[in-house]
CSV table of C-alpha atoms and ligand atoms in Angstrom, one decimal:
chain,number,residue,atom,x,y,z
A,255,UNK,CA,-16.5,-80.9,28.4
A,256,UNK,CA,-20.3,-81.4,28.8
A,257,UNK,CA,-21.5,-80.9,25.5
A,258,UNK,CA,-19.7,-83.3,22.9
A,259,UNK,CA,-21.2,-83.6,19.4
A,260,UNK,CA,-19.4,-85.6,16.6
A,261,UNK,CA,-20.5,-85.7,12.6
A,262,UNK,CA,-20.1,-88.5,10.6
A,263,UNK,CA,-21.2,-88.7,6.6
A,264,UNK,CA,-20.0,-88.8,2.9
A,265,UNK,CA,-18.8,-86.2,1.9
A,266,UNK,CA,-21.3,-83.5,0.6
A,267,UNK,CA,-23.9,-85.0,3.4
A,268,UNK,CA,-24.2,-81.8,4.9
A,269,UNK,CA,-22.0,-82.0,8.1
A,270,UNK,CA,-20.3,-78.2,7.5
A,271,UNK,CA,-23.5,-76.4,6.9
A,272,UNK,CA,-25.6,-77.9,9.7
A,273,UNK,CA,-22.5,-77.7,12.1
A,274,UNK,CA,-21.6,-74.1,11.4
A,275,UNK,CA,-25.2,-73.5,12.7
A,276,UNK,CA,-25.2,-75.7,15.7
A,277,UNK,CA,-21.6,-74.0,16.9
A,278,UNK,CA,-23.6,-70.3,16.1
A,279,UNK,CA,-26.4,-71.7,17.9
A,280,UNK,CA,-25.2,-73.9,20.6
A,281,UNK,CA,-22.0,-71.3,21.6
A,282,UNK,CA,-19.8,-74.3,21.2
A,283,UNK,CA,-16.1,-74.6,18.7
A,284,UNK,CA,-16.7,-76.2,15.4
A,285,UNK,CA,-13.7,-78.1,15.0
A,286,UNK,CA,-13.6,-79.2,11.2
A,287,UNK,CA,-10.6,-81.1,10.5
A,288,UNK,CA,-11.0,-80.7,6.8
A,289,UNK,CA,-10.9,-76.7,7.3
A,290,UNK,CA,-7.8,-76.8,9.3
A,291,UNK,CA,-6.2,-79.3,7.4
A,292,UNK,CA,-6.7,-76.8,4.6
A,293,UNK,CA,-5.3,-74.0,6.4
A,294,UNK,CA,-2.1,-76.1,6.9
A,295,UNK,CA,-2.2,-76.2,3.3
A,296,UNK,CA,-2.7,-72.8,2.3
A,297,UNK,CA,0.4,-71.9,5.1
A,298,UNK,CA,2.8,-73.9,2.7
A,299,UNK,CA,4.3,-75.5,6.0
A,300,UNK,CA,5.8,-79.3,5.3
A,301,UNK,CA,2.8,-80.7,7.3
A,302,UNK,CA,0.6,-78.9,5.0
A,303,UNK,CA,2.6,-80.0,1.9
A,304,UNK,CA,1.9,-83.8,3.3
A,305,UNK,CA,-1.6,-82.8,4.1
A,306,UNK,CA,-2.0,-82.0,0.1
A,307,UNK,CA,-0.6,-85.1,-1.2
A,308,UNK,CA,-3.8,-87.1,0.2
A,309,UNK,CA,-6.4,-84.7,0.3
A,310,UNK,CA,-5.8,-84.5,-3.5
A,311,UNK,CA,-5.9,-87.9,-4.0
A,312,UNK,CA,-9.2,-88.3,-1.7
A,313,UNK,CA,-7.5,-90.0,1.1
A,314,UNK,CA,-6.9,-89.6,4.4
A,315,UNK,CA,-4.3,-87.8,6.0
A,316,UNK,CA,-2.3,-89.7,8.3
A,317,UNK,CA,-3.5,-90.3,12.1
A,318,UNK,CA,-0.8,-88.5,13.4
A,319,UNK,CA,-0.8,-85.0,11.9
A,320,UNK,CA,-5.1,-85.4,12.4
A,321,UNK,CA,-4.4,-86.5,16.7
A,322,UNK,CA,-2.0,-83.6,17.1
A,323,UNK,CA,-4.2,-81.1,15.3
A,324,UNK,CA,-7.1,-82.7,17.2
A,325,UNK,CA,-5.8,-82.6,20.7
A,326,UNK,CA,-4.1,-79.0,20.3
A,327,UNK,CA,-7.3,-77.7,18.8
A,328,UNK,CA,-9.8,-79.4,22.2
A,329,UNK,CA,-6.9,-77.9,25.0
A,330,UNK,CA,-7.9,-74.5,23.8
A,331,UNK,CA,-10.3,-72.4,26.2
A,332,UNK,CA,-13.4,-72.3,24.2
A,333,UNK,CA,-13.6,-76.5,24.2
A,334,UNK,CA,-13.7,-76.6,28.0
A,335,UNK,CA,-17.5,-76.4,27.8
A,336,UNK,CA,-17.9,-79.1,24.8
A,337,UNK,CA,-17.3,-79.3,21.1
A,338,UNK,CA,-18.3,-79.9,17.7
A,339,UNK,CA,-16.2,-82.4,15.3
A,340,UNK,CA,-17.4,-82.3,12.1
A,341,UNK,CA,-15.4,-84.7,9.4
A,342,UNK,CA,-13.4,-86.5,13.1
A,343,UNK,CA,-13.1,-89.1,13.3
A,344,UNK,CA,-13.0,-90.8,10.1
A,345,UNK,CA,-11.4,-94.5,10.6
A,346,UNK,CA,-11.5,-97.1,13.5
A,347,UNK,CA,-8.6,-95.8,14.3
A,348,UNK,CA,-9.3,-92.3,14.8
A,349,UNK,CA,-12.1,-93.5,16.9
A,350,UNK,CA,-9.7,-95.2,19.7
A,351,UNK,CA,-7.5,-92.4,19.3
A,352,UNK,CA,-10.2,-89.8,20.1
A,353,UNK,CA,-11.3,-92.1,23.2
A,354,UNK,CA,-7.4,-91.5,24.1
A,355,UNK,CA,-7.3,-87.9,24.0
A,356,UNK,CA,-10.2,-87.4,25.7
A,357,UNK,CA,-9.3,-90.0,28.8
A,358,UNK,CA,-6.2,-87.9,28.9
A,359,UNK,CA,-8.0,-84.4,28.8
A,360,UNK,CA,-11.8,-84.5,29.5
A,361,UNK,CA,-12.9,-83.8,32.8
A,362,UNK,CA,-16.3,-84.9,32.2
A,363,UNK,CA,-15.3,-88.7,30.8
A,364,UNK,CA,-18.6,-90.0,32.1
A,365,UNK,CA,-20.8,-87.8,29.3
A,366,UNK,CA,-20.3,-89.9,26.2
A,367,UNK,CA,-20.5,-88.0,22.7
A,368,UNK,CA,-23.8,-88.1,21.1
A,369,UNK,CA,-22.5,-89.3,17.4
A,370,UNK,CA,-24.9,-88.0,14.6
A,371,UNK,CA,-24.3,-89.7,11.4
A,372,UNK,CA,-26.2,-88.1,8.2
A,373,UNK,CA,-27.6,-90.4,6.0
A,374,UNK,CA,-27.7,-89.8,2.0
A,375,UNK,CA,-27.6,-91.6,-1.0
A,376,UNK,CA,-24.5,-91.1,-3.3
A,377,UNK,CA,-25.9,-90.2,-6.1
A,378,UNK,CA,-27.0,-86.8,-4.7
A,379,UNK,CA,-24.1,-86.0,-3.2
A,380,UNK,CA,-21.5,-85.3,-6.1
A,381,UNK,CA,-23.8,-82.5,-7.6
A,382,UNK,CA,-23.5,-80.8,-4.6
A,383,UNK,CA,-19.8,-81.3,-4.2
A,384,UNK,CA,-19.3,-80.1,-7.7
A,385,UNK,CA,-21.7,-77.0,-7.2
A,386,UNK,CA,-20.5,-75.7,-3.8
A,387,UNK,CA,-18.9,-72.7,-3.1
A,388,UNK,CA,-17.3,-71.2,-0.3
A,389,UNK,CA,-16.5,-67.6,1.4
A,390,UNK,CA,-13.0,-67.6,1.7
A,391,UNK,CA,-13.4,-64.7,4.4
A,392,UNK,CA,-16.3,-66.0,6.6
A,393,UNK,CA,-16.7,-69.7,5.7
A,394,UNK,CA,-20.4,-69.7,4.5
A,395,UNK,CA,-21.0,-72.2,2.2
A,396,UNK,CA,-23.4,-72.1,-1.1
A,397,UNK,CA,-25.1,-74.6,-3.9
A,398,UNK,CA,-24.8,-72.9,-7.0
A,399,UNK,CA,-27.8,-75.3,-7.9
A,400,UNK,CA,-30.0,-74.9,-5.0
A,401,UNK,CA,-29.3,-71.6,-3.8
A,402,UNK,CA,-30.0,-68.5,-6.0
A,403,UNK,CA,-26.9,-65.4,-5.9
A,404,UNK,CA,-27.2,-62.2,-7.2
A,405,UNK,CA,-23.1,-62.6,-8.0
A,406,UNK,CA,-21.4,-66.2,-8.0
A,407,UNK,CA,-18.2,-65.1,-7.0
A,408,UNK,CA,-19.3,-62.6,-3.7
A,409,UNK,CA,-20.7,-64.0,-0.5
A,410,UNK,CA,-24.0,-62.3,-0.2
A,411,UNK,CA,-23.7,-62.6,3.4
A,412,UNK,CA,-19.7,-60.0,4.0
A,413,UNK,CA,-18.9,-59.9,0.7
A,414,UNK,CA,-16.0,-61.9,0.5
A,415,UNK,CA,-14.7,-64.1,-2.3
A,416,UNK,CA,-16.6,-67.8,-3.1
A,417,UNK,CA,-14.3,-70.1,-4.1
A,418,UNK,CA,-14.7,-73.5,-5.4
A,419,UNK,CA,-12.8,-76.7,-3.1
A,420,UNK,CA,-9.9,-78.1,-5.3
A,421,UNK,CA,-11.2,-81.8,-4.3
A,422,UNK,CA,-14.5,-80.5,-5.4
A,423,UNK,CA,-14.5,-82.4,-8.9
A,424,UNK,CA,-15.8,-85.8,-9.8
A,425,UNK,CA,-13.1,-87.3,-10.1
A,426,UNK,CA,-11.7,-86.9,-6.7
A,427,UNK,CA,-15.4,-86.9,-5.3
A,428,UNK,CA,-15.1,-90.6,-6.6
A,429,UNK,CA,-12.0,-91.4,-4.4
A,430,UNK,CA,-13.0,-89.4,-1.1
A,431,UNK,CA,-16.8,-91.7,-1.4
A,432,UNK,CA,-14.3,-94.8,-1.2
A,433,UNK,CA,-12.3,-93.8,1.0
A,434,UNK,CA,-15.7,-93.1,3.1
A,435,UNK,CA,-17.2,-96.3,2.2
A,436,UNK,CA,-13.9,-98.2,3.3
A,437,UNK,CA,-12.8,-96.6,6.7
A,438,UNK,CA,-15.3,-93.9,8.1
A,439,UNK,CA,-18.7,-96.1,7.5
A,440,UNK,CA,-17.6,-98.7,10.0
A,441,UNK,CA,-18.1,-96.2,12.4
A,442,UNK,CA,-21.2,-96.5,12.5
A,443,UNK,CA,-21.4,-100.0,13.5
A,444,UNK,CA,-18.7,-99.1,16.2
A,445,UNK,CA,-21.1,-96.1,17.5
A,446,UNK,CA,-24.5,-98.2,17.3
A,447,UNK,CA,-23.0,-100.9,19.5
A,448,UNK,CA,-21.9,-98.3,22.2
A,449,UNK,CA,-25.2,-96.5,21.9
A,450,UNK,CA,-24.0,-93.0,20.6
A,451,UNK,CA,-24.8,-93.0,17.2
A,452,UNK,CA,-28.4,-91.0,16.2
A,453,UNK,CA,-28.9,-91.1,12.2
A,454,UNK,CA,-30.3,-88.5,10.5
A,455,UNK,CA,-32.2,-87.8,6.9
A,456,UNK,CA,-29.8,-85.8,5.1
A,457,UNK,CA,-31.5,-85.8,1.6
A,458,UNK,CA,-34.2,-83.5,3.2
A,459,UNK,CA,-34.2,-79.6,3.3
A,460,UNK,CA,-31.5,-77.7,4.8
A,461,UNK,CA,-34.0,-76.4,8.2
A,462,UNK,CA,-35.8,-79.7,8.3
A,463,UNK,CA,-32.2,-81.4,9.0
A,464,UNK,CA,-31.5,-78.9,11.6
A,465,UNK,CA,-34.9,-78.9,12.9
A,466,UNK,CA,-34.3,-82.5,13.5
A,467,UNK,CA,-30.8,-82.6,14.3
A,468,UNK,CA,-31.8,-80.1,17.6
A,469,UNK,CA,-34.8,-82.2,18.3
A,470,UNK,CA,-32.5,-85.2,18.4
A,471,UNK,CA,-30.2,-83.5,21.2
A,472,UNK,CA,-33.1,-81.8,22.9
A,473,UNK,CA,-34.4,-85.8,23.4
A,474,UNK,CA,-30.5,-87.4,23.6
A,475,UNK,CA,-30.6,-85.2,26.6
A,476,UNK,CA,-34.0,-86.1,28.7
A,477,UNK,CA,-33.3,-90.0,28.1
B,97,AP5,P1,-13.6,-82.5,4.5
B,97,AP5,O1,-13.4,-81.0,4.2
B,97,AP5,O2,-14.1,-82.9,5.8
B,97,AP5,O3,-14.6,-83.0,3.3
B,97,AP5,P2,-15.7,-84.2,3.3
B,97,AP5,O4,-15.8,-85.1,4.5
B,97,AP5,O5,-15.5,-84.8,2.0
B,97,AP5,O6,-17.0,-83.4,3.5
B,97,AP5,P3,-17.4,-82.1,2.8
B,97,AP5,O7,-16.8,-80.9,3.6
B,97,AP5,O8,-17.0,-82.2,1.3
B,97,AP5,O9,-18.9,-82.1,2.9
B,97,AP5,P4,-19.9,-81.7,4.1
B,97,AP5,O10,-20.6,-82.9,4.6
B,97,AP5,O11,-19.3,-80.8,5.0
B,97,AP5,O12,-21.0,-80.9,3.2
B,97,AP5,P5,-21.3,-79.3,3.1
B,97,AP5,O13,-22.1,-78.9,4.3
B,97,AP5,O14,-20.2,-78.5,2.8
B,97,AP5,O15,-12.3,-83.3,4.2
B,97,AP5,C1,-11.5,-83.0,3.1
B,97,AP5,C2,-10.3,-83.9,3.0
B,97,AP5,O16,-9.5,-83.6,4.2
B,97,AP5,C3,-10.5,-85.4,3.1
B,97,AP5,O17,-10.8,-85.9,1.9
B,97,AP5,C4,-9.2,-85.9,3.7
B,97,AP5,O18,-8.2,-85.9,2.7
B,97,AP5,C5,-8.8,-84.8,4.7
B,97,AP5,N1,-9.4,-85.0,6.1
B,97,AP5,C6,-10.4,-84.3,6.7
B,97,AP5,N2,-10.6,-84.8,7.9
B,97,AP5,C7,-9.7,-85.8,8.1
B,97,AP5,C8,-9.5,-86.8,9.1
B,97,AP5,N3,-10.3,-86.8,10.2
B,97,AP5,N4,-8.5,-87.7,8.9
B,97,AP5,C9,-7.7,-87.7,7.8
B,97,AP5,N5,-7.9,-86.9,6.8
B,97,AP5,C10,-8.9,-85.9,6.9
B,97,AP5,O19,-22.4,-79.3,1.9
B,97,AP5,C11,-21.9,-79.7,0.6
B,97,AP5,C12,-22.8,-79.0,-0.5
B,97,AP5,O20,-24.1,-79.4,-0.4
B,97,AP5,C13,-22.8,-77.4,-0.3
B,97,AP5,O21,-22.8,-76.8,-1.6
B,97,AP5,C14,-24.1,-77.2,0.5
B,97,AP5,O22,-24.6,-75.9,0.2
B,97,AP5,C15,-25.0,-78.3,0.0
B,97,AP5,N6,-25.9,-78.8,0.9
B,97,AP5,C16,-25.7,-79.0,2.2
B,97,AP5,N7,-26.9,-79.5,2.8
B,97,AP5,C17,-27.8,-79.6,1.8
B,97,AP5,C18,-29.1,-80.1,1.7
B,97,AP5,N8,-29.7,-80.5,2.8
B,97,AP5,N9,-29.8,-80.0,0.5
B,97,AP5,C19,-29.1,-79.6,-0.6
B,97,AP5,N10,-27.9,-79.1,-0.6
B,97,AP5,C20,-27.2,-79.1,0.6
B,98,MG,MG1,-17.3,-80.0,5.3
């Protein structure tokens, strides 16, 4: 694995839209533990079931479902070149137990991941939670607010249904910032002392952030 991106930010920062176009761009997996956690959901399996009982409450699930979805997800075929984790991981503890996995089944354990963490004050983040929609059949994701659609409900992009996050209200906004605040922003202390970590703008435009998030790996790369 050669090519190893991780996203860390509160939620609503913008880590699903600019890593859907990095993995498009960059030919590498977007591995979003919040989308497959949500799968797991919408299965009805009993991991699922447990999944729900947190992510409705704004918490995280527990390390071991997220390592064992992790680790399956990085043996499959299309990581062996690198990968992008978008919303993984999210504690101190996730952080160890990534270095784990990847001692166990990276190949290339001298090229450290280049950690991106977006940057964003709160306050501008819950009215994009609360105005975000999402194609159920392709993943695209919309701001009601920002973006203008000639239908609300279709993705203008296949045509599939937008729907609307169930943890996409204020009140559980609320919990999933604390639960941010408490155990993913110590991360980036953790990252800045190991020299990963590469902070971007996220309150800026959509293509700006990507313009800069590329520039950032384009120079990661040369140093
Ligand atoms: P997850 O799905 O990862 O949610 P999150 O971290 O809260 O982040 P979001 O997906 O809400 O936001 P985002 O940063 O991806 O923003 P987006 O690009 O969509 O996790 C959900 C839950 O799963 C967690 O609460 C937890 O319970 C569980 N979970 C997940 N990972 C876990 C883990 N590792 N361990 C344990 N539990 C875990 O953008 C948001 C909106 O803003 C959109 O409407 C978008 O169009 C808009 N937007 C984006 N960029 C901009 C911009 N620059 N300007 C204006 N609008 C913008
Ligand atoms: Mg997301």
């Amino acid at each position: 694995m050669k090519q190893k991106y991780i996203f860390i930010g509160p939620p609503g920062s913008g880590k699903g839209t600019q890593t859907k176009m990095l993995s498009k761009d960059f030919n590498l997996p977007h591995i979003d533990t919040g989308s497959l956690l949500r799968d797991a959901v919408a299965s009805g399996s009993e991991e699922g079931k447990l999944a729900n009982s947190f992510m409705e409450k704004g918490q995280l699930v527990p390390i071991d479902v997220v390592s064992r979805i992790i680790k399956n997800r990085l043996l499959k075929d299309d990581a062996k070149e690198g990968f992008i984790l978008d919303g993984y991981p999210r504690s101190m503890e996730q952080a160890y137990a990534l270095d784990e996995i990847l001692k166990e089944i990276d190949s290339d354990r001298n090229i450290e991941p280049i950690v991106f963490y977006f940057d964003v004050a709160e306050e501008k983040l819950v009215e994009r939670l609360v105005n975000r929609r999402s194609c159920s059949e392709c993943g695209a994701i919309y701001n009601l607010k920002t973006m203008t659609l000639e239908n609300e409900n279709i993705c203008p992009k296949c045509g599939g249904k937008l729907t609307k996050r169930e943890d996409d209200t204020e009140e559980v906004a609320i919990k999933r910032f604390r639960t941010y605040f408490n155990e993913t922003a110590p991360l980036i202390d953790l990252y800045t002392k190991r020299g990963q970590l590469v902070k971007l703008d996220a309150s800026l435009d959509i293509n700006t952030i990507y313009k800069n998030l590329t520039g950032a790996i384009k120079e990661y790369v040369r140093s």
